[in-house]
Short mmCIF file of C-alpha atoms in Angstrom, two decimals:
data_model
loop_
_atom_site.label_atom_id
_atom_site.label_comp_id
_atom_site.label_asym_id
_atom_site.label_seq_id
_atom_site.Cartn_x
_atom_site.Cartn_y
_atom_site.Cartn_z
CA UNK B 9 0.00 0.00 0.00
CA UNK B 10 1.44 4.11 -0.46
CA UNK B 11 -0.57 6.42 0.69
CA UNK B 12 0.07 10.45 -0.63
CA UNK B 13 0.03 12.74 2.18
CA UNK B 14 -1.12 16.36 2.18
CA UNK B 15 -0.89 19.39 4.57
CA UNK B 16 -4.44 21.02 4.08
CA UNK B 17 -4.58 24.01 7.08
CA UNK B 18 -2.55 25.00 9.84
CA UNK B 19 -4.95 26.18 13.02
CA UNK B 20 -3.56 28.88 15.35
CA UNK B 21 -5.12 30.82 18.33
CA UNK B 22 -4.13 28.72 21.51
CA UNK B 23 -1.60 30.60 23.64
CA UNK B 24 -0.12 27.46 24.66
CA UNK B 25 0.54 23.85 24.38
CA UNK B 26 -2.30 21.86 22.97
CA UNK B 27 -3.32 18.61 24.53
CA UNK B 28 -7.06 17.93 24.03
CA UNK B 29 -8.79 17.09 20.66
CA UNK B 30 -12.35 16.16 20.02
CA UNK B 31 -15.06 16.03 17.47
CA UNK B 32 -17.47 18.67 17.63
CA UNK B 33 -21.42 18.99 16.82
CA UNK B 34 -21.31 18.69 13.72
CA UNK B 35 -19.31 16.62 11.34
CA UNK B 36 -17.18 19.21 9.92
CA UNK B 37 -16.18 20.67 13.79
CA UNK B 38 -14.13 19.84 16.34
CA UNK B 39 -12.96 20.94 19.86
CA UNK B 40 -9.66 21.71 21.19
CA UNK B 41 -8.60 22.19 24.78
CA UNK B 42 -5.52 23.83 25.72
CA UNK B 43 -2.73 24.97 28.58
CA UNK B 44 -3.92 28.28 27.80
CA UNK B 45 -7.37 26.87 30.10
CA UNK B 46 -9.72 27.18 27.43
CA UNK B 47 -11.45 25.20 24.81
CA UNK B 48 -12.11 26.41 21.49
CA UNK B 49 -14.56 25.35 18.34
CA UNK B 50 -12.45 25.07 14.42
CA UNK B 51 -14.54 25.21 11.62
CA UNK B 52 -12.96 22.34 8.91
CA UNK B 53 -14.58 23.89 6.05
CA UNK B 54 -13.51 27.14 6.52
CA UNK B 55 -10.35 26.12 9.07
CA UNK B 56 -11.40 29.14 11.22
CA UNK B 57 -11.17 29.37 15.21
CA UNK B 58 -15.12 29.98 15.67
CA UNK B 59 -15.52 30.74 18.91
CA UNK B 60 -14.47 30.31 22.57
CA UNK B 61 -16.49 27.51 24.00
CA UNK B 62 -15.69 27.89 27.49
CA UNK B 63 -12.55 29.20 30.10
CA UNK B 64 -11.32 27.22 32.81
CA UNK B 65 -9.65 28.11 35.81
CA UNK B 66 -6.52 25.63 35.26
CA UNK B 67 -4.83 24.35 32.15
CA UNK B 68 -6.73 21.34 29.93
CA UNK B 69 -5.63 18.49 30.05
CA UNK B 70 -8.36 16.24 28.60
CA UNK B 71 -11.94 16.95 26.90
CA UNK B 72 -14.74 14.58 26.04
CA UNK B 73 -17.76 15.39 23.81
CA UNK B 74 -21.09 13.81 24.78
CA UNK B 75 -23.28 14.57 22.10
CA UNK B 76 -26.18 12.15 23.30
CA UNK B 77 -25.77 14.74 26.09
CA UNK B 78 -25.13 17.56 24.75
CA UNK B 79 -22.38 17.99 27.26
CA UNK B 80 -18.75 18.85 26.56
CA UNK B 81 -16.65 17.83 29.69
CA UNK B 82 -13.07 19.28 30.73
CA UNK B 83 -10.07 17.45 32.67
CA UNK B 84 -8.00 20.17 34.48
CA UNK B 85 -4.29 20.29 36.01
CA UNK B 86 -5.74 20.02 39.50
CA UNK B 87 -7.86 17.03 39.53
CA UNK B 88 -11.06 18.59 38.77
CA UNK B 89 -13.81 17.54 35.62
CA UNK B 90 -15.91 20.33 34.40
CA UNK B 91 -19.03 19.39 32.75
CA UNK B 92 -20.91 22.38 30.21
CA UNK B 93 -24.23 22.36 28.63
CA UNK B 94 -24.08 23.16 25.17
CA UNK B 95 -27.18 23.87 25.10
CA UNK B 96 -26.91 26.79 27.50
CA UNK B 97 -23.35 27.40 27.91
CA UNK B 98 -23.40 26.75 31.48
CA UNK B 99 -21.69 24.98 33.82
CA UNK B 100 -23.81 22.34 35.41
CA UNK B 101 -21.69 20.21 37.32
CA UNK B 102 -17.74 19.97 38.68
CA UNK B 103 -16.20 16.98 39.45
CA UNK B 104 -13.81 16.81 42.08
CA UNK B 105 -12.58 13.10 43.11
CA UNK B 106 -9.37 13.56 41.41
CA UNK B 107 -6.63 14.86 43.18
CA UNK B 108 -3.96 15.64 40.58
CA UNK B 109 -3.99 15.66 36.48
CA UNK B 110 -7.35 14.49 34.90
CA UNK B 111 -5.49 12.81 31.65
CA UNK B 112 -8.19 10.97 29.69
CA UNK B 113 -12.22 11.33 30.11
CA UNK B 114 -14.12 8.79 27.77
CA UNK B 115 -17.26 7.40 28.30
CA UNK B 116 -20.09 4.61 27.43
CA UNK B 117 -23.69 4.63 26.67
CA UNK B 118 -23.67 0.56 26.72
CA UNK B 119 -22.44 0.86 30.23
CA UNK B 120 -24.00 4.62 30.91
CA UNK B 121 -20.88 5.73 32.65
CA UNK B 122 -18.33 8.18 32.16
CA UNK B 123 -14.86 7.43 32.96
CA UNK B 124 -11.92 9.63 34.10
CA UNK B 125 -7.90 8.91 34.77
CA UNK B 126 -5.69 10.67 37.33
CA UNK B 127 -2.36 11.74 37.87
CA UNK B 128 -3.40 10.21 41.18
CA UNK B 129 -3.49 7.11 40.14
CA UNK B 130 -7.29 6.49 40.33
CA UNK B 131 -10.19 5.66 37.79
CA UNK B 132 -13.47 7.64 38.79
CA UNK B 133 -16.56 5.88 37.35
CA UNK B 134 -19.67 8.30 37.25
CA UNK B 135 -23.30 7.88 36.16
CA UNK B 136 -24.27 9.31 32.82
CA UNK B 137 -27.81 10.27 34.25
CA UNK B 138 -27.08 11.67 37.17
CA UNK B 139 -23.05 12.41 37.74
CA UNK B 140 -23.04 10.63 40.39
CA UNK B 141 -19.64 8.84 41.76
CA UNK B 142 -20.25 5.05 41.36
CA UNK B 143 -16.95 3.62 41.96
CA UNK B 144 -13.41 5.09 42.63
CA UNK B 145 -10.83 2.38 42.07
CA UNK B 146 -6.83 2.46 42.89
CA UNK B 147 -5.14 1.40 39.74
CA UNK B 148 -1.36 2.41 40.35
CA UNK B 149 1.00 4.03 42.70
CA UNK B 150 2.01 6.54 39.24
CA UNK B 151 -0.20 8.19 37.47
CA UNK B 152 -3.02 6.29 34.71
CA UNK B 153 -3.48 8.25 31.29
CA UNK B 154 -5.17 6.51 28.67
CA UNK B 155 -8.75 4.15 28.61
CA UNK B 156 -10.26 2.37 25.39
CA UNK B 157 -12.87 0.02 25.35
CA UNK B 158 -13.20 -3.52 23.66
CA UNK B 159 -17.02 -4.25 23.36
CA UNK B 160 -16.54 -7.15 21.43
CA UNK B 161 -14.74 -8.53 24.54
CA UNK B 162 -16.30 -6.42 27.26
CA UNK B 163 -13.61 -5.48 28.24
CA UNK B 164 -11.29 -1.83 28.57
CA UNK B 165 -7.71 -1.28 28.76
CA UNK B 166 -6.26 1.18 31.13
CA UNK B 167 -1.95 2.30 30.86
CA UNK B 168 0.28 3.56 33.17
CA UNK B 169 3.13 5.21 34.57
CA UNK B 170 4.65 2.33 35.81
CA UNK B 171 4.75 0.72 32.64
CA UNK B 172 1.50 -1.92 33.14
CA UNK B 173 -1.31 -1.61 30.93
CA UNK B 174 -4.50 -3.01 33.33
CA UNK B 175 -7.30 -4.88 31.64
CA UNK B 176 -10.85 -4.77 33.57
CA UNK B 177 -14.19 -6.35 32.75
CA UNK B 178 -16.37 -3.70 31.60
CA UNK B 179 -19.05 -4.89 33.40
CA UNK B 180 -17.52 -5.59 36.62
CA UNK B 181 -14.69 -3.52 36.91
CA UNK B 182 -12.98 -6.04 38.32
CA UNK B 183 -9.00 -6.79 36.85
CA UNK B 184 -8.65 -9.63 34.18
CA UNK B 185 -4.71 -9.12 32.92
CA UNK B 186 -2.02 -6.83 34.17
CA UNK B 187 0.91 -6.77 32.34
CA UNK B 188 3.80 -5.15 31.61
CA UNK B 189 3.43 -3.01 27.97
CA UNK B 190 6.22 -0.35 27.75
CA UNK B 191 9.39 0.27 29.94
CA UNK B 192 9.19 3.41 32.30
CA UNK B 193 5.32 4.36 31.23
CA UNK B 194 2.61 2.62 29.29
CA UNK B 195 0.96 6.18 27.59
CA UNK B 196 -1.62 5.19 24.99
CA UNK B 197 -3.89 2.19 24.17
CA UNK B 198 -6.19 1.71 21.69
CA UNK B 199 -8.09 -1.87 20.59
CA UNK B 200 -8.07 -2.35 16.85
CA UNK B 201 -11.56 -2.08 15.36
CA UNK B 202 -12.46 -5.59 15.22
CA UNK B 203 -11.60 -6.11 18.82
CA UNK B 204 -9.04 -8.83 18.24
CA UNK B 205 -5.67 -6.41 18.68
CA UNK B 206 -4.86 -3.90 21.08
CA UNK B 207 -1.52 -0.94 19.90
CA UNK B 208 -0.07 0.17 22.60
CA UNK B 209 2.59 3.45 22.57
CA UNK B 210 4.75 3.94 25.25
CA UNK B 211 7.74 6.26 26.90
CA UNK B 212 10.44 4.01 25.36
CA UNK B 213 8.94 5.15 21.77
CA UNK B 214 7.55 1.34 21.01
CA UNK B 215 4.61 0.73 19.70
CA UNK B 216 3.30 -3.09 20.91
CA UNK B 217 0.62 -4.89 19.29
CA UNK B 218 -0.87 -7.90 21.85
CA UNK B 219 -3.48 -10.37 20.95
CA UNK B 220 -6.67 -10.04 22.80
CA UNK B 221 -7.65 -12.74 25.36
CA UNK B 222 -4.38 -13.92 25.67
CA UNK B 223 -2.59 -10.51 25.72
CA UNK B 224 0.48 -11.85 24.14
CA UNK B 225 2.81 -9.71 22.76
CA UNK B 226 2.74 -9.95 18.49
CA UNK B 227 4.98 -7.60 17.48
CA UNK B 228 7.16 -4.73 19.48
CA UNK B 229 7.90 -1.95 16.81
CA UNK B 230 10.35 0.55 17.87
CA UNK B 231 8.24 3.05 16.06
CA UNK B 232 9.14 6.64 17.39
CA UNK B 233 12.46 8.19 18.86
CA UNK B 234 10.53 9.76 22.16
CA UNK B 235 7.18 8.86 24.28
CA UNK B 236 4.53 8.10 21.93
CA UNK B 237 1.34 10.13 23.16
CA UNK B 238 -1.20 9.35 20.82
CA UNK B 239 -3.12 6.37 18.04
CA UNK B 240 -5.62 6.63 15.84
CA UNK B 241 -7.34 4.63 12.86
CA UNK B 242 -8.52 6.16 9.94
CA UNK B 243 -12.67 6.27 9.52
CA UNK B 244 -12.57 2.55 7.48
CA UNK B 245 -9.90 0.91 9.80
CA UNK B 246 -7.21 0.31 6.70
CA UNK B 247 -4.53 2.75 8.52
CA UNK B 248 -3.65 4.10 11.83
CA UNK B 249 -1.46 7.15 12.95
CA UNK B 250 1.30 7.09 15.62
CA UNK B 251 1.57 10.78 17.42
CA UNK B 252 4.90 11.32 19.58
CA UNK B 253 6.77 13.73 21.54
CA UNK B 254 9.74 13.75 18.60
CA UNK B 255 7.56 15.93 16.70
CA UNK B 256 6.47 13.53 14.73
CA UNK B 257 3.58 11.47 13.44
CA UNK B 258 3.91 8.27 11.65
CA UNK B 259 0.98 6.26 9.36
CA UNK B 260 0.80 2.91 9.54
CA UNK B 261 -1.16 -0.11 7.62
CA UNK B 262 -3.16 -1.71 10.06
CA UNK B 263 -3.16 -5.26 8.46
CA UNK B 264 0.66 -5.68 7.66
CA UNK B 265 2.13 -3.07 10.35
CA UNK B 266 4.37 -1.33 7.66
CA UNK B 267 5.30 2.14 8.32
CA UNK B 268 3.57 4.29 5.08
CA UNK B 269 4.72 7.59 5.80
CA UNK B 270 6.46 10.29 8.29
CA UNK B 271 4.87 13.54 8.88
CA UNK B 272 7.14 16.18 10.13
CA UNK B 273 9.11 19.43 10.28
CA UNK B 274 11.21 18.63 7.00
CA UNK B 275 8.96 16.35 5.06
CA UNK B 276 5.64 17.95 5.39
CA UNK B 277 6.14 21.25 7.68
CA UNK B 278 4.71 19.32 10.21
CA UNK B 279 5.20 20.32 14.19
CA UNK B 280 7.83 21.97 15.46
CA UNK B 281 7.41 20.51 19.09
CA UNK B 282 5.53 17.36 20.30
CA UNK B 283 2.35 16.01 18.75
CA UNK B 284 0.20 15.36 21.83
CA UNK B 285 -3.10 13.86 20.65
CA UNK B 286 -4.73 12.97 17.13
CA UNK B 287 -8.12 12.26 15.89
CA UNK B 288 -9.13 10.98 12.75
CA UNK B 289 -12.09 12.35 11.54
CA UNK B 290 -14.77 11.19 9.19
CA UNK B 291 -15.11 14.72 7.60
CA UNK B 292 -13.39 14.93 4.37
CA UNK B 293 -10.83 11.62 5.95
CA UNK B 294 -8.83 14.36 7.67
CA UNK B 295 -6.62 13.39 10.07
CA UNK B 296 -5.82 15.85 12.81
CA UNK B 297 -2.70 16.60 14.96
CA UNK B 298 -2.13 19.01 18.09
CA UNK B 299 1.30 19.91 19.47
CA UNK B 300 3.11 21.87 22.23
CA UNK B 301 3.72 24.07 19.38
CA UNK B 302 0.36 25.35 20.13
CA UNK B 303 -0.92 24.72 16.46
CA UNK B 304 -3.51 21.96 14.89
CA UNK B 305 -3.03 20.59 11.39
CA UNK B 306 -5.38 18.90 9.13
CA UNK B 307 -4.09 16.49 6.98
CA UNK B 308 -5.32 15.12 3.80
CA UNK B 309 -4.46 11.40 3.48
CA UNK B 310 -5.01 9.41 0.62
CA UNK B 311 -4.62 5.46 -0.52
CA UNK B 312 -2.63 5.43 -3.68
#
């Protein structure tokens, strides 16, 4: 397979480092959440900041669009989750069960939860309905940064800082596998669309692909010079992108595991710092990147 690869907009308006991506309300938006402690909406037809969404008292660290909701939730530096009302543009709720870093926020409408991880160490469980805490559970002594669920196993797949990448029933909560996935920190996991793989990108710059079930290790890759941060697969599954702190992003084919392409400073203008988190969105197939260089980019790729 080659792929062609083109730079179609670079976003600025953030003040600082970008962590956060999501999609929007609408297919052709998307939200961004920053250091600067706000979150913005980008137009991706007319690649135009549109507005300020909401300010935060502490940098962003993580956002989560619920659009069954209507909600658009915020992870902060000090622990807490912020939940708006699109609708209104009001705060309705804070969560506050987090004491440091609030790195990931996903969440589940087969399960009706939402789901946060900690610099603390700790997945927070809450009811959709009513925001309620449901269950607060002690993963690791370092910090936990990155959730994805497997419904075809019922299962999700928590990493962290101490290198393990923890595998609970997503029913029970209770732990199936623990295992060791990346020296010094496990950052990033993501199941492969069919639920029989799950990548994994860690501090050591390797990107692991384990078989589900038996969480053997198929292939270790070492795929990036620094921490990888970030994976994504494109809208039909046939690729995935690699995002890491060497300023780089990498596209893969997700059958074979070749490396397609490199995206950076010299071969496509890419980033100038560290690409922090991607998503891969079903508008137009563009794949989007944020960096500490506090810029997005949407990129155009195409199957030769």
């Amino acid at each position: 397979m080659t792929i062609e690869v083109n730079k179609i907009a670079q976003l600025t308006g953030h003040k600082a480092a970008i962590y956060a991506l999501d999609t929007g309300t609408d297919d052709h938006l998307i939200f961004s959440g920053s250091v600067d402690q706000v979150i913005a909406q980008w137009n991706l037809e007319t690649f135009q900041w549109d507005k300020v969404v909401a300010r935060f008292p502490a940098p962003i660290y993580s956002i989560r669009h619920i659009p069954e909701k209507q909600w658009l939730l915020a992870g902060t530096s000090n622990g807490t989750v912020h939940i708006v009302d699109l609708k209104t543009n009001q705060e309705i709720k804070i969560l506050t069960d987090h004491s440091f870093q609030v790195f990931n926020i996903r969440y589940s409408i087969e399960t009706k939860c939402i789901y946060t991880l900690g610099g603390d160490g700790y997945l927070a469980v809450y009811s959709l309905d009513s925001l309620a805490l449901i269950k607060l559970v002690m993963l690791s002594d370092e910090k936990v940064r990155h959730l994805d669920f497997n419904y075809k196993s019922s299962e999700l797949a928590i990493t962290a800082g101490d290198g393990n990448i923890h595998v609970l029933d997503l029913d029970t909560l209770l732990e199936k596998r623990l295992f060791i996935g990346h020296q010094l920190s496990s950052n990033i996991a993501h199941f492969s669309p069919d639920g029989k793989g799950l990548l994994t990108g860690g501090r050591d710059g390797h990107l692991n692909i384990w078989e589900v079930g038996s969480y053997e290790l198929i292939k270790s890759i070492p795929a990036h010079e620094w921490a990888i941060y970030d994976i994504a697969y494109s809208p039909d599954a046939s690729l995935f992108a690699t995002a890491s702190r060497d300023k780089g992003i990498k596209i893969w084919d997700s059958e074979t595991f070749e490396l397609l392409e490199i995206i950076n400073k010299d071969t496509f203008d890419g980033h100038q710092f560290s690409v922090n988190k991607l998503i891969w969105s079903t508008y137009n197939n563009y794949l989007i990147s944020a960096s500490d260089d506090r810029t997005i980019m949407i990129w155009d790729i195409q199957v030769d």
